[in-house]
GROMACS .gro file of C-alpha atoms in nm:
model
   74
    1UNK     CA    1 -11.306  -7.270   5.316
    2UNK     CA    2 -11.193  -6.964   5.498
    3UNK     CA    3 -11.358  -6.658   5.355
    4UNK     CA    4 -11.174  -6.359   5.493
    5UNK     CA    5 -11.067  -6.137   5.203
    6UNK     CA    6 -11.160  -5.785   5.312
    7UNK     CA    7 -11.149  -5.652   4.957
    8UNK     CA    8 -11.390  -5.922   4.837
    9UNK     CA    9 -11.642  -5.831   5.107
   10UNK     CA   10 -11.625  -5.463   5.015
   11UNK     CA   11 -11.683  -5.523   4.643
   12UNK     CA   12 -11.921  -5.820   4.615
   13UNK     CA   13 -12.214  -5.993   4.779
   14UNK     CA   14 -12.097  -6.320   4.935
   15UNK     CA   15 -12.308  -6.635   4.967
   16UNK     CA   16 -12.206  -6.916   5.204
   17UNK     CA   17 -12.347  -7.264   5.259
   18UNK     CA   18 -12.273  -7.416   5.601
   19UNK     CA   19 -12.385  -7.777   5.551
   20UNK     CA   20 -12.296  -7.887   5.905
   21UNK     CA   21 -12.564  -7.657   6.050
   22UNK     CA   22 -12.798  -7.661   5.746
   23UNK     CA   23 -12.789  -7.287   5.701
   24UNK     CA   24 -12.685  -7.038   5.435
   25UNK     CA   25 -12.577  -6.677   5.470
   26UNK     CA   26 -12.578  -6.376   5.240
   27UNK     CA   27 -12.347  -6.079   5.288
   28UNK     CA   28 -12.491  -5.770   5.119
   29UNK     CA   29 -12.187  -5.556   5.048
   30UNK     CA   30 -12.382  -5.240   4.963
   31UNK     CA   31 -12.586  -5.246   5.286
   32UNK     CA   32 -12.306  -5.405   5.493
   33UNK     CA   33 -12.556  -5.656   5.639
   34UNK     CA   34 -12.573  -6.032   5.685
   35UNK     CA   35 -12.887  -6.238   5.621
   36UNK     CA   36 -12.956  -6.598   5.723
   37UNK     CA   37 -13.155  -6.874   5.555
   38UNK     CA   38 -13.197  -7.217   5.713
   39UNK     CA   39 -13.250  -7.513   5.482
   40UNK     CA   40 -13.615  -7.550   5.384
   41UNK     CA   41 -13.700  -7.194   5.491
   42UNK     CA   42 -13.712  -6.848   5.338
   43UNK     CA   43 -13.450  -6.588   5.421
   44UNK     CA   44 -13.518  -6.423   5.757
   45UNK     CA   45 -13.651  -6.069   5.722
   46UNK     CA   46 -13.411  -5.917   5.972
   47UNK     CA   47 -13.036  -5.906   5.938
   48UNK     CA   48 -12.795  -6.056   6.191
   49UNK     CA   49 -12.482  -5.894   6.332
   50UNK     CA   50 -12.157  -5.981   6.152
   51UNK     CA   51 -12.025  -6.093   6.491
   52UNK     CA   52 -12.281  -6.378   6.505
   53UNK     CA   53 -12.100  -6.701   6.602
   54UNK     CA   54 -12.281  -6.923   6.351
   55UNK     CA   55 -12.206  -6.681   6.068
   56UNK     CA   56 -11.838  -6.669   6.160
   57UNK     CA   57 -11.819  -7.050   6.179
   58UNK     CA   58 -11.975  -7.060   5.832
   59UNK     CA   59 -11.707  -6.823   5.703
   60UNK     CA   60 -11.438  -7.052   5.842
   61UNK     CA   61 -11.583  -7.392   5.756
   62UNK     CA   62 -11.858  -7.336   5.498
   63UNK     CA   63 -11.849  -7.328   5.120
   64UNK     CA   64 -11.888  -7.019   4.910
   65UNK     CA   65 -12.179  -7.062   4.669
   66UNK     CA   66 -12.328  -6.849   4.395
   67UNK     CA   67 -12.634  -6.626   4.415
   68UNK     CA   68 -12.856  -6.869   4.222
   69UNK     CA   69 -12.776  -7.159   4.458
   70UNK     CA   70 -12.858  -6.936   4.754
   71UNK     CA   71 -13.189  -6.824   4.604
   72UNK     CA   72 -13.297  -7.181   4.521
   73UNK     CA   73 -13.199  -7.299   4.870
   74UNK     CA   74 -13.192  -7.652   4.999
   0.00000   0.00000   0.00000
């Protein structure tokens, strides 16, 4: 799934599951920051740059999920 709609990123938080690498990402549209959460772990306290390679691969090849799925984790 290619997630690249600029309007969507400016209006909504985006949650992505990248099964291949066992990681999920959360785009916070109000703060304009990206957060990472590996399977079996809590979300990392610090944000990552939007240019992060793993994040951009997830946007290209991952699946968009909902907030609840992100919070529950895997």
